Amino acid sequence: MTIEFEIIPRKKKRFTWNELRDNLRELRPQLFPPTAAKMPSLWELDRGIEREITAEESIGSEGQYRFETDKQYTLFLGTYSNVATYTNEEEWLADYAMNLAPDLRKTLAAQWRSVGFSYDVGIKGIRYDPGLVDFFAVLLSAAQLCDGYILLKERKPSGIPDGAYLPEEIRNLIE
């Protein structure tokens, strides 16, 4: 099974792997009972070549990354330029963020256009709930760092209705 969410950032600042990792360390035990899972490492995928990301490197505005975990699923993070993907921010939010008031969608579309890119967080090959610990920790941590809204892209875990949500709202839905 694949689960995928998009994060619409409202801050132009890119975060570093160190910032994301610090958020993960703090958030994982808060979301779920302590796990023995090791902290994942982050690898950039560029034209078939994988390279481990160093602590101070920023997550780019266009790139593909995967998390190296001790589990048998694939946890990934992507960044996509709005221009390169021909994104019409207003139309996208009208289709996928219908739970937001029209004025808020308009404001969010303008912020997203100004930032110029979005994040994509997903997990492939998930067959059991413990894998969702890392998935939700990455999703919520990245969204918090960019002050973003989270939108469902593909297959949602039960209990999460369609729409756009702040990280705190998603957290309340999964707890």
Tab-separated table of N, CA and C in Angstrom:
chain	number	residue	atom	x	y	z
A	1	MET	N	0.851	-1.176	0.000
A	1	MET	CA	0.000	0.000	0.000
A	1	MET	C	0.897	1.240	0.000
A	2	THR	N	0.446	2.296	-0.657
A	2	THR	CA	1.143	3.575	-0.677
A	2	THR	C	0.248	4.642	-0.069
A	3	ILE	N	0.827	5.460	0.795
A	3	ILE	CA	0.140	6.603	1.377
A	3	ILE	C	0.973	7.822	1.036
A	4	GLU	N	0.322	8.885	0.557
A	4	GLU	CA	1.071	10.063	0.136
A	4	GLU	C	0.301	11.338	0.461
A	5	PHE	N	1.001	12.299	1.043
A	5	PHE	CA	0.447	13.609	1.357
A	5	PHE	C	1.328	14.692	0.758
A	6	GLU	N	0.732	15.821	0.460
A	6	GLU	CA	1.476	16.985	-0.014
A	6	GLU	C	1.458	18.048	1.079
A	7	ILE	N	2.566	18.763	1.204
A	7	ILE	CA	2.651	19.868	2.157
A	7	ILE	C	2.788	21.159	1.369
A	8	ILE	N	1.864	22.072	1.623
A	8	ILE	CA	1.888	23.386	0.988
A	8	ILE	C	2.546	24.352	1.978
A	9	PRO	N	3.804	24.735	1.722
A	9	PRO	CA	4.500	25.608	2.681
A	9	PRO	C	4.016	27.048	2.611
A	10	ARG	N	4.019	27.688	3.771
A	10	ARG	CA	3.694	29.110	3.821
A	10	ARG	C	4.934	29.934	4.129
A	11	LYS	N	6.060	29.271	4.363
A	11	LYS	CA	7.343	29.936	4.602
A	11	LYS	C	8.295	29.582	3.468
A	12	LYS	N	9.029	30.560	2.992
A	12	LYS	CA	9.968	30.323	1.903
A	12	LYS	C	11.259	29.660	2.393
A	13	LYS	N	11.541	29.773	3.669
A	13	LYS	CA	12.772	29.218	4.235
A	13	LYS	C	12.804	27.699	4.078
A	14	ARG	N	13.912	27.219	3.541
A	14	ARG	CA	14.104	25.775	3.453
A	14	ARG	C	14.714	25.295	4.762
A	15	PHE	N	14.338	24.121	5.193
A	15	PHE	CA	14.893	23.592	6.434
A	15	PHE	C	16.027	22.629	6.126
A	16	THR	N	16.884	22.430	7.129
A	16	THR	CA	18.020	21.526	6.977
A	16	THR	C	17.643	20.136	7.478
A	17	TRP	N	18.459	19.167	7.105
A	17	TRP	CA	18.263	17.811	7.596
A	17	TRP	C	18.394	17.797	9.118
A	18	ASN	N	19.300	18.584	9.667
A	18	ASN	CA	19.472	18.654	11.113
A	18	ASN	C	18.197	19.157	11.802
A	19	GLU	N	17.559	20.190	11.244
A	19	GLU	CA	16.309	20.710	11.814
A	19	GLU	C	15.202	19.659	11.748
A	20	LEU	N	15.105	18.982	10.613
A	20	LEU	CA	14.079	17.943	10.462
A	20	LEU	C	14.351	16.790	11.424
A	21	ARG	N	15.604	16.372	11.521
A	21	ARG	CA	15.963	15.268	12.414
A	21	ARG	C	15.678	15.624	13.877
A	22	ASP	N	15.985	16.862	14.284
A	22	ASP	CA	15.685	17.296	15.652
A	22	ASP	C	14.182	17.230	15.934
A	23	ASN	N	13.376	17.683	14.969
A	23	ASN	CA	11.923	17.600	15.120
A	23	ASN	C	11.463	16.140	15.231
A	24	LEU	N	12.066	15.266	14.432
A	24	LEU	CA	11.702	13.848	14.479
A	24	LEU	C	12.014	13.251	15.846
A	25	ARG	N	13.180	13.580	16.381
A	25	ARG	CA	13.572	13.061	17.703
A	25	ARG	C	12.562	13.465	18.781
A	26	GLU	N	12.068	14.675	18.677
A	26	GLU	CA	11.118	15.187	19.662
A	26	GLU	C	9.713	14.620	19.440
A	27	LEU	N	9.319	14.513	18.188
A	27	LEU	CA	7.934	14.167	17.865
A	27	LEU	C	7.619	12.672	17.928
A	28	ARG	N	8.537	11.823	17.526
A	28	ARG	CA	8.261	10.379	17.475
A	28	ARG	C	7.732	9.837	18.804
A	29	PRO	N	8.401	10.109	19.938
A	29	PRO	CA	7.882	9.558	21.204
A	29	PRO	C	6.558	10.180	21.634
A	30	GLN	N	6.272	11.403	21.172
A	30	GLN	CA	5.011	12.054	21.527
A	30	GLN	C	3.832	11.440	20.783
A	31	LEU	N	4.077	11.019	19.552
A	31	LEU	CA	2.998	10.486	18.717
A	31	LEU	C	2.585	9.078	19.124
A	32	PHE	N	3.551	8.256	19.409
A	32	PHE	CA	3.301	6.847	19.653
A	32	PHE	C	4.170	6.378	20.815
A	33	PRO	N	3.838	5.244	21.405
A	33	PRO	CA	4.701	4.710	22.465
A	33	PRO	C	6.134	4.578	21.952
A	34	PRO	N	7.103	4.674	22.837
A	34	PRO	CA	8.508	4.584	22.407
A	34	PRO	C	8.750	3.332	21.572
A	35	THR	N	9.525	3.507	20.527
A	35	THR	CA	9.858	2.382	19.666
A	35	THR	C	11.358	2.164	19.710
A	36	ALA	N	11.767	0.976	19.332
A	36	ALA	CA	13.186	0.650	19.289
A	36	ALA	C	13.788	1.038	17.940
A	37	ALA	N	12.983	1.592	17.056
A	37	ALA	CA	13.474	1.938	15.726
A	37	ALA	C	14.566	2.994	15.811
A	38	LYS	N	15.596	2.783	15.016
A	38	LYS	CA	16.681	3.763	15.001
A	38	LYS	C	16.247	5.001	14.210
A	39	MET	N	16.931	6.104	14.467
A	39	MET	CA	16.656	7.338	13.736
A	39	MET	C	17.095	7.127	12.286
A	40	PRO	N	16.234	7.443	11.329
A	40	PRO	CA	16.619	7.227	9.931
A	40	PRO	C	17.690	8.209	9.470
A	41	SER	N	18.392	7.825	8.413
A	41	SER	CA	19.288	8.760	7.730
A	41	SER	C	18.558	9.226	6.471
A	42	LEU	N	19.037	10.306	5.860
A	42	LEU	CA	18.368	10.876	4.689
A	42	LEU	C	19.310	10.827	3.495
A	43	TRP	N	18.793	10.331	2.386
A	43	TRP	CA	19.577	10.168	1.164
A	43	TRP	C	18.909	10.913	0.018
A	44	GLU	N	19.701	11.657	-0.729
A	44	GLU	CA	19.200	12.337	-1.924
A	44	GLU	C	19.352	11.392	-3.104
A	45	LEU	N	18.326	11.346	-3.943
A	45	LEU	CA	18.346	10.529	-5.151
A	45	LEU	C	18.457	11.484	-6.337
A	46	ASP	N	19.552	11.399	-7.065
A	46	ASP	CA	19.772	12.317	-8.184
A	46	ASP	C	20.292	11.544	-9.384
A	47	ARG	N	19.444	11.360	-10.374
A	47	ARG	CA	19.797	10.670	-11.618
A	47	ARG	C	20.428	9.302	-11.368
A	48	GLY	N	19.811	8.535	-10.483
A	48	GLY	CA	20.280	7.185	-10.205
A	48	GLY	C	21.415	7.097	-9.204
A	49	ILE	N	21.884	8.217	-8.714
A	49	ILE	CA	22.971	8.229	-7.731
A	49	ILE	C	22.394	8.644	-6.387
A	50	GLU	N	22.734	7.867	-5.356
A	50	GLU	CA	22.289	8.191	-4.002
A	50	GLU	C	23.446	8.787	-3.224
A	51	ARG	N	23.122	9.822	-2.436
A	51	ARG	CA	24.128	10.510	-1.633
A	51	ARG	C	23.512	10.846	-0.293
A	52	GLU	N	24.215	10.490	0.794
A	52	GLU	CA	23.695	10.790	2.124
A	52	GLU	C	23.766	12.295	2.372
A	53	ILE	N	22.680	12.844	2.912
A	53	ILE	CA	22.590	14.269	3.210
A	53	ILE	C	23.275	14.529	4.549
A	54	THR	N	24.087	15.588	4.586
A	54	THR	CA	24.756	15.965	5.828
A	54	THR	C	23.811	16.815	6.669
A	55	ALA	N	24.146	16.952	7.946
A	55	ALA	CA	23.269	17.621	8.913
A	55	ALA	C	22.892	19.038	8.516
A	56	GLU	N	23.815	19.803	7.982
A	56	GLU	CA	23.561	21.217	7.702
A	56	GLU	C	23.015	21.486	6.303
A	57	GLU	N	22.856	20.457	5.493
A	57	GLU	CA	22.329	20.656	4.140
A	57	GLU	C	20.841	20.939	4.169
A	58	SER	N	20.424	21.893	3.328
A	58	SER	CA	19.005	22.217	3.195
A	58	SER	C	18.337	21.233	2.249
A	59	ILE	N	17.066	20.991	2.516
A	59	ILE	CA	16.255	20.200	1.601
A	59	ILE	C	15.895	21.142	0.454
A	60	GLY	N	16.275	20.801	-0.758
A	60	GLY	CA	16.122	21.692	-1.902
A	60	GLY	C	14.687	21.913	-2.332
A	61	SER	N	14.503	22.875	-3.251
A	61	SER	CA	13.163	23.171	-3.745
A	61	SER	C	12.754	22.236	-4.885
A	62	GLU	N	13.680	21.420	-5.355
A	62	GLU	CA	13.373	20.368	-6.323
A	62	GLU	C	14.309	19.216	-6.048
A	63	GLY	N	13.783	18.122	-5.588
A	63	GLY	CA	14.633	16.975	-5.300
A	63	GLY	C	13.841	15.797	-4.786
A	64	GLN	N	14.487	14.647	-4.794
A	64	GLN	CA	13.908	13.406	-4.302
A	64	GLN	C	14.811	12.862	-3.205
A	65	TYR	N	14.218	12.485	-2.095
A	65	TYR	CA	14.958	11.987	-0.950
A	65	TYR	C	14.276	10.731	-0.426
A	66	ARG	N	15.072	9.849	0.159
A	66	ARG	CA	14.500	8.681	0.829
A	66	ARG	C	15.149	8.573	2.198
A	67	PHE	N	14.383	8.029	3.125
A	67	PHE	CA	14.862	7.825	4.480
A	67	PHE	C	15.326	6.382	4.606
A	68	GLU	N	16.527	6.204	5.095
A	68	GLU	CA	17.054	4.868	5.364
A	68	GLU	C	16.600	4.487	6.762
A	69	THR	N	15.756	3.467	6.853
A	69	THR	CA	15.235	3.015	8.140
A	69	THR	C	15.612	1.551	8.342
A	70	ASP	N	15.301	1.026	9.489
A	70	ASP	CA	15.531	-0.390	9.750
A	70	ASP	C	14.271	-1.214	9.469
A	71	LYS	N	13.368	-0.666	8.673
A	71	LYS	CA	12.105	-1.334	8.336
A	71	LYS	C	12.083	-1.723	6.851
A	72	GLN	N	11.049	-2.457	6.444
A	72	GLN	CA	10.961	-2.936	5.070
A	72	GLN	C	10.034	-2.105	4.197
A	73	TYR	N	9.827	-0.860	4.536
A	73	TYR	CA	9.022	0.017	3.700
A	73	TYR	C	9.919	1.133	3.179
A	74	THR	N	9.418	1.881	2.210
A	74	THR	CA	10.164	3.010	1.664
A	74	THR	C	9.466	4.296	2.076
A	75	LEU	N	10.170	5.104	2.821
A	75	LEU	CA	9.678	6.400	3.282
A	75	LEU	C	10.397	7.460	2.461
A	76	PHE	N	9.644	8.362	1.821
A	76	PHE	CA	10.286	9.324	0.939
A	76	PHE	C	9.764	10.743	1.153
A	77	LEU	N	10.576	11.677	0.706
A	77	LEU	CA	10.272	13.107	0.741
A	77	LEU	C	10.683	13.659	-0.610
A	78	GLY	N	9.787	14.399	-1.241
A	78	GLY	CA	10.106	15.036	-2.507
A	78	GLY	C	9.791	16.513	-2.424
A	79	THR	N	10.500	17.293	-3.208
A	79	THR	CA	10.179	18.712	-3.326
A	79	THR	C	9.970	19.000	-4.805
A	80	TYR	N	8.929	19.777	-5.083
A	80	TYR	CA	8.535	20.019	-6.470
A	80	TYR	C	8.277	21.491	-6.705
A	81	SER	N	8.899	22.032	-7.730
A	81	SER	CA	8.692	23.420	-8.126
A	81	SER	C	7.313	23.564	-8.757
A	82	ASN	N	6.588	24.594	-8.369
A	82	ASN	CA	5.264	24.841	-8.952
A	82	ASN	C	5.363	25.100	-10.451
A	83	VAL	N	6.390	25.815	-10.869
A	83	VAL	CA	6.562	26.131	-12.295
A	83	VAL	C	6.834	24.855	-13.082
A	84	ALA	N	7.739	24.013	-12.583
A	84	ALA	CA	8.104	22.784	-13.296
A	84	ALA	C	6.936	21.811	-13.404
A	85	THR	N	6.023	21.824	-12.433
A	85	THR	CA	4.881	20.903	-12.454
A	85	THR	C	3.609	21.566	-12.994
A	86	TYR	N	3.746	22.786	-13.488
A	86	TYR	CA	2.608	23.528	-14.058
A	86	TYR	C	1.445	23.626	-13.065
A	87	THR	N	1.777	23.875	-11.823
A	87	THR	CA	0.759	23.931	-10.780
A	87	THR	C	-0.009	25.239	-10.833
A	88	ASN	N	-1.326	25.137	-10.868
A	88	ASN	CA	-2.189	26.292	-10.692
A	88	ASN	C	-2.681	26.199	-9.246
A	89	GLU	N	-2.119	27.020	-8.403
A	89	GLU	CA	-2.358	26.917	-6.962
A	89	GLU	C	-3.836	27.027	-6.593
A	90	GLU	N	-4.552	27.976	-7.207
A	90	GLU	CA	-5.974	28.161	-6.891
A	90	GLU	C	-6.791	26.933	-7.266
A	91	GLU	N	-6.551	26.390	-8.465
A	91	GLU	CA	-7.305	25.221	-8.909
A	91	GLU	C	-6.991	24.002	-8.048
A	92	TRP	N	-5.716	23.829	-7.723
A	92	TRP	CA	-5.312	22.692	-6.904
A	92	TRP	C	-6.022	22.730	-5.557
A	93	LEU	N	-6.004	23.893	-4.903
A	93	LEU	CA	-6.639	24.027	-3.595
A	93	LEU	C	-8.161	23.936	-3.696
A	94	ALA	N	-8.744	24.416	-4.799
A	94	ALA	CA	-10.195	24.294	-4.985
A	94	ALA	C	-10.592	22.817	-5.066
A	95	ASP	N	-9.727	21.991	-5.649
A	95	ASP	CA	-10.022	20.562	-5.787
A	95	ASP	C	-9.732	19.770	-4.515
A	96	TYR	N	-8.645	20.100	-3.831
A	96	TYR	CA	-8.180	19.259	-2.727
A	96	TYR	C	-8.341	19.863	-1.339
A	97	ALA	N	-8.698	21.125	-1.242
A	97	ALA	CA	-8.829	21.774	0.071
A	97	ALA	C	-10.214	22.366	0.242
A	98	MET	N	-11.220	21.612	-0.164
A	98	MET	CA	-12.590	22.112	-0.110
A	98	MET	C	-13.082	22.368	1.311
A	99	ASN	N	-12.388	21.816	2.299
A	99	ASN	CA	-12.786	22.041	3.683
A	99	ASN	C	-12.402	23.437	4.180
A	100	LEU	N	-11.536	24.132	3.452
A	100	LEU	CA	-11.112	25.475	3.846
A	100	LEU	C	-12.055	26.518	3.245
A	101	ALA	N	-12.257	27.598	3.961
A	101	ALA	CA	-13.087	28.699	3.465
A	101	ALA	C	-12.433	29.300	2.211
A	102	PRO	N	-13.232	29.789	1.260
A	102	PRO	CA	-12.687	30.348	0.022
A	102	PRO	C	-11.627	31.434	0.257
A	103	ASP	N	-11.829	32.300	1.236
A	103	ASP	CA	-10.842	33.345	1.519
A	103	ASP	C	-9.516	32.747	1.978
A	104	LEU	N	-9.579	31.720	2.791
A	104	LEU	CA	-8.368	31.067	3.272
A	104	LEU	C	-7.660	30.353	2.127
A	105	ARG	N	-8.424	29.699	1.245
A	105	ARG	CA	-7.816	29.044	0.070
A	105	ARG	C	-7.101	30.066	-0.800
A	106	LYS	N	-7.720	31.249	-0.975
A	106	LYS	CA	-7.118	32.296	-1.800
A	106	LYS	C	-5.804	32.790	-1.166
A	107	THR	N	-5.812	32.993	0.132
A	107	THR	CA	-4.608	33.434	0.852
A	107	THR	C	-3.523	32.369	0.768
A	108	LEU	N	-3.910	31.109	1.007
A	108	LEU	CA	-2.955	30.010	0.946
A	108	LEU	C	-2.375	29.859	-0.459
A	109	ALA	N	-3.194	30.030	-1.488
A	109	ALA	CA	-2.709	29.948	-2.869
A	109	ALA	C	-1.661	31.033	-3.141
A	110	ALA	N	-1.899	32.243	-2.659
A	110	ALA	CA	-0.938	33.336	-2.846
A	110	ALA	C	0.370	33.042	-2.103
A	111	GLN	N	0.276	32.517	-0.889
A	111	GLN	CA	1.483	32.164	-0.127
A	111	GLN	C	2.254	31.055	-0.829
A	112	TRP	N	1.547	30.059	-1.304
A	112	TRP	CA	2.166	28.930	-1.992
A	112	TRP	C	2.863	29.400	-3.273
A	113	ARG	N	2.205	30.267	-4.024
A	113	ARG	CA	2.788	30.807	-5.252
A	113	ARG	C	4.080	31.558	-4.927
A	114	SER	N	4.068	32.328	-3.837
A	114	SER	CA	5.248	33.085	-3.421
A	114	SER	C	6.404	32.163	-3.029
A	115	VAL	N	6.084	31.081	-2.328
A	115	VAL	CA	7.113	30.116	-1.937
A	115	VAL	C	7.653	29.408	-3.172
A	116	GLY	N	6.774	28.970	-4.059
A	116	GLY	CA	7.182	28.403	-5.342
A	116	GLY	C	7.380	26.903	-5.406
A	117	PHE	N	7.177	26.196	-4.323
A	117	PHE	CA	7.339	24.742	-4.361
A	117	PHE	C	6.504	24.101	-3.257
A	118	SER	N	6.389	22.777	-3.324
A	118	SER	CA	5.691	22.026	-2.278
A	118	SER	C	6.510	20.796	-1.933
A	119	TYR	N	6.169	20.186	-0.808
A	119	TYR	CA	6.795	18.943	-0.372
A	119	TYR	C	5.809	17.804	-0.560
A	120	ASP	N	6.336	16.637	-0.765
A	120	ASP	CA	5.553	15.425	-0.923
A	120	ASP	C	6.140	14.412	0.047
A	121	VAL	N	5.328	13.862	0.941
A	121	VAL	CA	5.803	12.855	1.890
A	121	VAL	C	4.977	11.602	1.661
A	122	GLY	N	5.654	10.483	1.513
A	122	GLY	CA	4.931	9.251	1.257
A	122	GLY	C	5.629	8.037	1.823
A	123	ILE	N	4.900	6.956	1.842
A	123	ILE	CA	5.423	5.677	2.295
A	123	ILE	C	4.883	4.606	1.361
A	124	LYS	N	5.769	3.721	0.907
A	124	LYS	CA	5.392	2.623	0.008
A	124	LYS	C	5.724	1.308	0.677
A	125	GLY	N	4.903	0.328	0.427
A	125	GLY	CA	5.149	-1.003	0.954
A	125	GLY	C	4.745	-1.163	2.404
A	126	ILE	N	3.921	-0.259	2.895
A	126	ILE	CA	3.494	-0.341	4.293
A	126	ILE	C	2.437	-1.432	4.432
A	127	ARG	N	2.649	-2.328	5.370
A	127	ARG	CA	1.685	-3.409	5.590
A	127	ARG	C	1.285	-3.514	7.046
A	128	TYR	N	1.838	-2.628	7.875
A	128	TYR	CA	1.525	-2.709	9.296
A	128	TYR	C	1.619	-1.315	9.912
A	129	ASP	N	0.877	-1.112	10.973
A	129	ASP	CA	0.789	0.198	11.606
A	129	ASP	C	2.084	0.768	12.171
A	130	PRO	N	3.011	-0.032	12.742
A	130	PRO	CA	4.212	0.583	13.305
A	130	PRO	C	4.996	1.434	12.298
A	131	GLY	N	4.920	1.131	11.021
A	131	GLY	CA	5.607	1.928	10.012
A	131	GLY	C	5.068	3.341	9.913
A	132	LEU	N	3.830	3.514	10.349
A	132	LEU	CA	3.225	4.842	10.280
A	132	LEU	C	3.834	5.809	11.292
A	133	VAL	N	4.533	5.310	12.301
A	133	VAL	CA	5.202	6.180	13.269
A	133	VAL	C	6.150	7.116	12.534
A	134	ASP	N	7.057	6.548	11.752
A	134	ASP	CA	8.028	7.371	11.030
A	134	ASP	C	7.353	8.234	9.971
A	135	PHE	N	6.363	7.672	9.280
A	135	PHE	CA	5.667	8.441	8.248
A	135	PHE	C	5.031	9.700	8.834
A	136	PHE	N	4.233	9.544	9.880
A	136	PHE	CA	3.572	10.707	10.464
A	136	PHE	C	4.564	11.652	11.131
A	137	ALA	N	5.627	11.121	11.698
A	137	ALA	CA	6.647	11.986	12.300
A	137	ALA	C	7.299	12.858	11.231
A	138	VAL	N	7.639	12.285	10.083
A	138	VAL	CA	8.241	13.070	8.989
A	138	VAL	C	7.233	14.073	8.449
A	139	LEU	N	6.002	13.623	8.202
A	139	LEU	CA	4.963	14.497	7.661
A	139	LEU	C	4.726	15.706	8.563
A	140	LEU	N	4.510	15.460	9.837
A	140	LEU	CA	4.218	16.550	10.763
A	140	LEU	C	5.434	17.436	11.003
A	141	SER	N	6.620	16.842	11.097
A	141	SER	CA	7.837	17.632	11.315
A	141	SER	C	8.102	18.577	10.148
A	142	ALA	N	8.016	18.066	8.933
A	142	ALA	CA	8.251	18.907	7.750
A	142	ALA	C	7.201	20.017	7.663
A	143	ALA	N	5.950	19.676	7.918
A	143	ALA	CA	4.877	20.683	7.856
A	143	ALA	C	5.074	21.763	8.916
A	144	GLN	N	5.505	21.372	10.101
A	144	GLN	CA	5.763	22.362	11.151
A	144	GLN	C	6.899	23.300	10.758
A	145	LEU	N	7.961	22.755	10.175
A	145	LEU	CA	9.131	23.566	9.823
A	145	LEU	C	8.844	24.600	8.733
A	146	CYS	N	7.887	24.308	7.858
A	146	CYS	CA	7.581	25.260	6.784
A	146	CYS	C	6.243	25.952	7.001
A	147	ASP	N	5.657	25.782	8.194
A	147	ASP	CA	4.363	26.374	8.515
A	147	ASP	C	3.344	26.010	7.430
A	148	GLY	N	3.301	24.717	7.109
A	148	GLY	CA	2.516	24.274	5.966
A	148	GLY	C	1.191	23.636	6.284
A	149	TYR	N	0.377	23.549	5.247
A	149	TYR	CA	-0.874	22.804	5.270
A	149	TYR	C	-0.610	21.449	4.634
A	150	ILE	N	-1.269	20.426	5.142
A	150	ILE	CA	-1.102	19.060	4.667
A	150	ILE	C	-2.346	18.668	3.873
A	151	LEU	N	-2.113	18.137	2.642
A	151	LEU	CA	-3.210	17.687	1.785
A	151	LEU	C	-2.994	16.230	1.406
A	152	LEU	N	-4.070	15.469	1.384
A	152	LEU	CA	-4.016	14.087	0.928
A	152	LEU	C	-3.697	14.060	-0.556
A	153	LYS	N	-2.772	13.179	-0.975
A	153	LYS	CA	-2.513	12.992	-2.395
A	153	LYS	C	-2.996	11.630	-2.862
A	154	GLU	N	-2.648	10.604	-2.109
A	154	GLU	CA	-2.951	9.259	-2.558
A	154	GLU	C	-3.197	8.368	-1.359
A	155	ARG	N	-4.306	7.658	-1.337
A	155	ARG	CA	-4.678	6.727	-0.266
A	155	ARG	C	-4.428	7.281	1.117
A	156	LYS	N	-5.432	7.413	1.849
A	156	LYS	CA	-5.292	7.976	3.195
A	156	LYS	C	-5.503	6.913	4.262
A	157	PRO	N	-4.818	7.077	5.364
A	157	PRO	CA	-5.110	6.188	6.493
A	157	PRO	C	-6.527	6.473	6.987
A	158	SER	N	-7.162	5.491	7.563
A	158	SER	CA	-8.528	5.697	8.038
A	158	SER	C	-8.560	6.786	9.105
A	159	GLY	N	-9.666	7.504	9.153
A	159	GLY	CA	-9.836	8.551	10.148
A	159	GLY	C	-9.404	9.926	9.688
A	160	ILE	N	-8.818	10.034	8.499
A	160	ILE	CA	-8.395	11.335	7.997
A	160	ILE	C	-9.265	11.690	6.787
A	161	PRO	N	-10.182	12.649	6.954
A	161	PRO	CA	-11.049	13.031	5.831
A	161	PRO	C	-10.283	13.845	4.791
A	162	ASP	N	-10.821	13.881	3.575
A	162	ASP	CA	-10.214	14.689	2.522
A	162	ASP	C	-10.176	16.152	2.946
A	163	GLY	N	-9.162	16.861	2.489
A	163	GLY	CA	-9.061	18.280	2.796
A	163	GLY	C	-7.632	18.700	3.077
A	164	ALA	N	-7.478	19.937	3.508
A	164	ALA	CA	-6.180	20.510	3.872
A	164	ALA	C	-6.200	20.803	5.358
A	165	TYR	N	-5.113	20.436	6.034
A	165	TYR	CA	-5.080	20.547	7.484
A	165	TYR	C	-3.735	21.076	7.964
A	166	LEU	N	-3.762	21.776	9.072
A	166	LEU	CA	-2.542	22.162	9.763
A	166	LEU	C	-1.981	20.930	10.478
A	167	PRO	N	-0.684	20.910	10.776
A	167	PRO	CA	-0.113	19.737	11.448
A	167	PRO	C	-0.843	19.357	12.738
A	168	GLU	N	-1.260	20.340	13.526
A	168	GLU	CA	-1.950	20.039	14.788
A	168	GLU	C	-3.274	19.318	14.526
A	169	GLU	N	-3.940	19.687	13.440
A	169	GLU	CA	-5.223	19.043	13.117
A	169	GLU	C	-5.010	17.584	12.714
A	170	ILE	N	-3.971	17.314	11.927
A	170	ILE	CA	-3.658	15.930	11.546
A	170	ILE	C	-3.291	15.139	12.791
A	171	ARG	N	-2.491	15.754	13.652
A	171	ARG	CA	-2.074	15.075	14.879
A	171	ARG	C	-3.294	14.680	15.717
A	172	ASN	N	-4.276	15.564	15.834
A	172	ASN	CA	-5.489	15.243	16.581
A	172	ASN	C	-6.272	14.110	15.936
A	173	LEU	N	-6.230	14.010	14.619
A	173	LEU	CA	-6.961	12.958	13.918
A	173	LEU	C	-6.306	11.587	14.088
A	174	ILE	N	-4.987	11.546	14.279
A	174	ILE	CA	-4.303	10.248	14.372
A	174	ILE	C	-4.117	9.792	15.815
A	175	GLU	N	-4.300	10.682	16.784
A	175	GLU	CA	-4.082	10.282	18.182
A	175	GLU	C	-5.271	9.545	18.738
